[in-house]
Amino acid sequence: MNLILLSTIKSLLHLAPKYLIQIILIKMAKLLKFALIGFLLIVSVVMNVNPVNAQRRCTEILDPNNCVPDDCKNQCIQKHNGNGLCVGSSGTGQFACACTYDCLNSHLNTK
């Protein structure tokens, strides 16, 4: 009885590497399938991203001598729907009202 059991165990051990290789190959195939799905998902997302069209910005000096921050902002919004800021004038020590706005839409906002 022990001899039969021993021979059965030996035959199973002899076959074990074949089954082990099959199990490893099946697991590798599953891993490869998930890696391929992930890669295709990433590629499809990247291909669907639309490029950003940066809009050109323009600047106009609205008042070169006396800038009042609130007036500068309001004037810039009314004229160009932009952002008005007081900036230092070169060499004069005074502040100028600089209006920065979207160049493409400025013709729609100009009054």
Coordinates of N, CA and C in Angstrom, one line a residue:
M1 N 0.8 -1.2 0.0 CA 0.0 0.0 0.0 C 0.9 1.3 0.0
N2 N 1.9 1.3 0.9 CA 2.8 2.4 0.9 C 3.5 2.6 -0.4
L3 N 3.8 1.5 -1.0 CA 4.6 1.5 -2.3 C 3.7 2.1 -3.4
I4 N 2.4 1.8 -3.4 CA 1.5 2.4 -4.4 C 1.4 3.9 -4.2
L5 N 1.3 4.3 -2.9 CA 1.2 5.7 -2.5 C 2.4 6.5 -2.9
L6 N 3.6 5.9 -2.7 CA 4.9 6.5 -3.0 C 5.0 6.7 -4.5
S7 N 4.6 5.7 -5.3 CA 4.7 5.8 -6.7 C 3.8 6.8 -7.3
T8 N 2.6 6.9 -6.7 CA 1.6 7.9 -7.1 C 2.2 9.4 -6.8
I9 N 2.8 9.5 -5.6 CA 3.3 10.8 -5.3 C 4.5 11.2 -6.3
K10 N 5.3 10.2 -6.6 CA 6.4 10.4 -7.5 C 5.9 10.9 -8.9
S11 N 4.8 10.2 -9.4 CA 4.3 10.5 -10.7 C 3.7 11.9 -10.7
L12 N 3.0 12.3 -9.5 CA 2.5 13.6 -9.4 C 3.5 14.7 -9.4
L13 N 4.6 14.4 -8.7 CA 5.7 15.4 -8.6 C 6.4 15.5 -10.0
H14 N 6.4 14.4 -10.8 CA 6.9 14.5 -12.1 C 6.1 15.4 -13.0
L15 N 4.8 15.3 -12.8 CA 3.8 16.1 -13.6 C 3.7 17.6 -13.1
A16 N 4.0 17.8 -11.9 CA 3.8 19.1 -11.3 C 4.5 20.3 -12.1
P17 N 5.7 20.1 -12.6 CA 6.3 21.3 -13.3 C 5.4 21.7 -14.5
K18 N 4.8 20.7 -15.2 CA 4.0 21.0 -16.4 C 2.8 21.8 -16.0
Y19 N 2.1 21.4 -14.9 CA 1.0 22.2 -14.5 C 1.4 23.5 -13.9
L20 N 2.5 23.6 -13.3 CA 3.0 24.8 -12.7 C 3.2 25.8 -13.9
I21 N 3.9 25.3 -14.9 CA 4.1 26.2 -16.1 C 2.8 26.7 -16.7
Q22 N 1.8 25.8 -16.8 CA 0.5 26.2 -17.4 C -0.1 27.3 -16.5
I23 N -0.1 27.1 -15.2 CA -0.7 28.1 -14.3 C 0.0 29.4 -14.4
I24 N 1.4 29.4 -14.5 CA 2.1 30.6 -14.7 C 1.8 31.3 -16.0
L25 N 1.7 30.6 -17.1 CA 1.3 31.1 -18.4 C -0.1 31.7 -18.4
I26 N -1.0 31.1 -17.7 CA -2.4 31.6 -17.6 C -2.4 33.0 -16.8
K27 N -1.6 33.0 -15.7 CA -1.6 34.2 -14.9 C -0.9 35.4 -15.7
M28 N 0.2 35.0 -16.5 CA 0.9 36.0 -17.3 C -0.1 36.5 -18.4
A29 N -0.9 35.7 -19.0 CA -1.8 36.1 -20.0 C -2.8 37.0 -19.4
K30 N -3.3 36.8 -18.2 CA -4.3 37.7 -17.6 C -3.6 39.0 -17.3
L31 N -2.4 39.0 -16.8 CA -1.7 40.2 -16.6 C -1.5 41.0 -17.9
L32 N -1.1 40.3 -18.9 CA -0.9 41.0 -20.2 C -2.2 41.6 -20.7
K33 N -3.3 40.9 -20.5 CA -4.6 41.4 -21.0 C -4.9 42.7 -20.2
F34 N -4.7 42.8 -18.9 CA -5.0 44.0 -18.1 C -4.0 45.1 -18.5
A35 N -2.8 44.8 -18.8 CA -1.8 45.8 -19.2 C -2.2 46.4 -20.6
L36 N -2.7 45.5 -21.5 CA -3.1 46.0 -22.8 C -4.3 46.9 -22.7
I37 N -5.3 46.5 -21.9 CA -6.5 47.3 -21.7 C -6.1 48.6 -21.1
G38 N -5.2 48.6 -20.1 CA -4.8 49.9 -19.5 C -4.1 50.8 -20.5
F39 N -3.2 50.2 -21.3 CA -2.5 51.0 -22.4 C -3.5 51.6 -23.4
L40 N -4.4 50.8 -23.8 CA -5.4 51.3 -24.8 C -6.3 52.4 -24.2
L41 N -6.6 52.2 -22.9 CA -7.4 53.3 -22.2 C -6.7 54.6 -22.2
I42 N -5.4 54.5 -21.8 CA -4.6 55.7 -21.7 C -4.4 56.4 -23.1
V43 N -4.2 55.6 -24.1 CA -4.0 56.1 -25.5 C -5.3 56.8 -26.0
S44 N -6.5 56.2 -25.7 CA -7.7 56.7 -26.1 C -8.0 58.1 -25.4
V45 N -7.6 58.2 -24.1 CA -7.8 59.4 -23.4 C -6.9 60.5 -23.9
V46 N -5.7 60.2 -24.2 CA -4.7 61.2 -24.8 C -5.2 61.6 -26.1
M47 N -5.7 60.7 -26.9 CA -6.2 61.1 -28.3 C -7.4 62.0 -28.3
N48 N -8.2 61.9 -27.2 CA -9.4 62.7 -27.1 C -9.2 64.1 -26.5
V49 N -8.0 64.4 -26.0 CA -7.8 65.7 -25.3 C -7.6 66.7 -26.4
N50 N -8.4 67.8 -26.3 CA -8.4 68.8 -27.3 C -7.3 69.8 -26.9
P51 N -6.5 70.3 -27.9 CA -5.5 71.2 -27.6 C -6.1 72.6 -27.2
V52 N -5.4 73.3 -26.4 CA -5.9 74.6 -25.9 C -5.5 75.6 -26.9
N53 N -6.4 76.4 -27.3 CA -6.0 77.6 -28.2 C -5.9 78.8 -27.4
A54 N -4.6 79.2 -27.1 CA -4.3 80.3 -26.3 C -4.8 81.6 -27.0
Q55 N -5.4 82.4 -26.3 CA -5.9 83.7 -26.9 C -4.8 84.8 -26.7
R56 N -4.6 85.5 -27.7 CA -3.6 86.6 -27.6 C -4.1 87.7 -26.8
R57 N -3.2 88.2 -25.9 CA -3.6 89.3 -25.0 C -3.0 90.6 -25.5
C58 N -3.8 91.7 -25.4 CA -3.3 93.0 -25.8 C -3.4 93.9 -24.5
T59 N -2.6 95.0 -24.6 CA -2.6 96.0 -23.5 C -2.7 97.4 -24.1
E60 N -3.5 98.2 -23.5 CA -3.7 99.6 -23.9 C -3.6 100.5 -22.7
I61 N -2.8 101.5 -22.8 CA -2.7 102.5 -21.8 C -3.9 103.5 -21.9
L62 N -4.8 103.4 -20.9 CA -6.0 104.2 -20.9 C -5.7 105.6 -20.4
D63 N -4.9 105.8 -19.4 CA -4.6 107.1 -18.8 C -3.2 107.1 -18.4
P64 N -2.3 107.8 -19.2 CA -0.9 107.7 -18.9 C -0.4 108.5 -17.7
N65 N -1.2 109.4 -17.2 CA -0.7 110.3 -16.1 C -1.2 110.0 -14.7
N66 N -2.5 109.9 -14.6 CA -3.1 109.8 -13.2 C -3.9 108.6 -13.2
C67 N -3.5 107.6 -12.4 CA -4.2 106.3 -12.3 C -4.9 106.2 -11.0
V68 N -6.2 106.0 -11.0 CA -7.0 105.7 -9.8 C -7.4 104.3 -10.0
P69 N -7.0 103.4 -9.0 CA -7.2 101.9 -9.3 C -8.7 101.6 -9.6
D70 N -9.7 102.1 -8.9 CA -11.1 101.7 -9.1 C -11.5 102.2 -10.5
D71 N -11.1 103.5 -10.8 CA -11.5 104.1 -12.1 C -10.9 103.3 -13.2
C72 N -9.6 102.9 -13.0 CA -8.9 102.2 -14.1 C -9.6 100.8 -14.4
K73 N -10.0 100.1 -13.3 CA -10.6 98.8 -13.5 C -12.0 99.0 -14.2
N74 N -12.8 100.0 -13.8 CA -14.1 100.2 -14.4 C -14.0 100.6 -15.8
Q75 N -13.0 101.5 -16.1 CA -12.9 102.0 -17.5 C -12.4 100.8 -18.4
C76 N -11.6 100.0 -17.9 CA -11.1 98.9 -18.7 C -12.2 97.8 -19.0
I77 N -13.0 97.6 -18.0 CA -14.1 96.7 -18.1 C -15.1 97.2 -19.2
Q78 N -15.4 98.5 -19.1 CA -16.4 99.1 -20.0 C -15.9 99.1 -21.4
K79 N -14.6 99.4 -21.6 CA -14.0 99.6 -22.9 C -13.7 98.3 -23.6
H80 N -13.1 97.3 -22.9 CA -12.6 96.1 -23.5 C -13.0 94.8 -22.7
N81 N -13.8 95.0 -21.7 CA -14.1 93.8 -20.8 C -12.8 93.1 -20.3
G82 N -11.8 94.0 -20.0 CA -10.5 93.5 -19.6 C -10.2 93.7 -18.1
N83 N -8.9 93.7 -17.8 CA -8.4 93.9 -16.4 C -7.5 95.1 -16.4
G84 N -8.0 96.2 -15.7 CA -7.2 97.4 -15.6 C -6.4 97.5 -14.3
L85 N -5.1 97.8 -14.5 CA -4.2 97.9 -13.3 C -3.4 99.2 -13.5
C86 N -3.0 99.8 -12.3 CA -2.1 100.9 -12.3 C -0.7 100.4 -12.3
V87 N 0.1 100.9 -13.3 CA 1.5 100.5 -13.4 C 2.4 101.7 -13.4
G88 N 3.6 101.6 -12.9 CA 4.5 102.7 -12.8 C 5.0 103.1 -14.2
S89 N 5.0 104.4 -14.5 CA 5.5 104.9 -15.8 C 7.0 105.0 -15.6
S90 N 7.7 104.8 -16.7 CA 9.2 104.8 -16.7 C 9.7 106.3 -16.5
G91 N 10.4 106.5 -15.5 CA 11.1 107.8 -15.2 C 10.2 108.9 -14.7
T92 N 8.9 108.8 -14.8 CA 8.1 110.0 -14.4 C 7.7 109.9 -12.9
G93 N 7.6 108.8 -12.3 CA 7.2 108.6 -11.0 C 5.7 108.6 -10.8
Q94 N 5.0 108.7 -12.0 CA 3.5 108.6 -12.0 C 3.1 107.2 -12.3
F95 N 1.8 107.0 -12.1 CA 1.2 105.7 -12.5 C 0.3 105.8 -13.7
A96 N 0.3 104.9 -14.6 CA -0.6 104.8 -15.7 C -1.6 103.7 -15.6
C97 N -2.7 103.9 -16.2 CA -3.8 102.8 -16.2 C -3.5 102.0 -17.4
A98 N -3.1 100.7 -17.2 CA -2.9 99.7 -18.2 C -4.0 98.7 -18.3
C99 N -4.7 98.6 -19.4 CA -5.8 97.7 -19.6 C -5.3 96.5 -20.4
T100 N -5.4 95.3 -19.8 CA -5.1 94.1 -20.5 C -6.4 93.3 -20.9
Y101 N -6.5 92.9 -22.2 CA -7.7 92.3 -22.6 C -7.4 91.3 -23.7
D102 N -8.5 90.5 -24.1 CA -8.4 89.5 -25.2 C -8.5 90.3 -26.5
C103 N -7.4 90.1 -27.3 CA -7.3 90.9 -28.6 C -8.4 90.5 -29.6
L104 N -8.8 89.2 -29.6 CA -9.7 88.7 -30.6 C -11.1 89.3 -30.4
N105 N -11.5 89.4 -29.1 CA -12.9 89.9 -28.8 C -12.9 91.4 -28.6
S106 N -11.8 92.1 -28.7 CA -11.8 93.5 -28.3 C -12.7 94.3 -29.2
H107 N -12.8 94.0 -30.5 CA -13.7 94.8 -31.4 C -15.1 94.7 -31.1
L108 N -15.5 93.6 -30.3 CA -16.9 93.5 -29.9 C -17.2 94.4 -28.7
N109 N -16.2 94.6 -27.9 CA -16.4 95.4 -26.7 C -16.1 96.9 -26.8
T110 N -15.4 97.3 -27.9 CA -15.0 98.7 -28.0 C -16.3 99.5 -28.3
K111 N -16.4 100.6 -27.5 CA -17.5 101.5 -27.7 C -17.1 102.8 -28.3

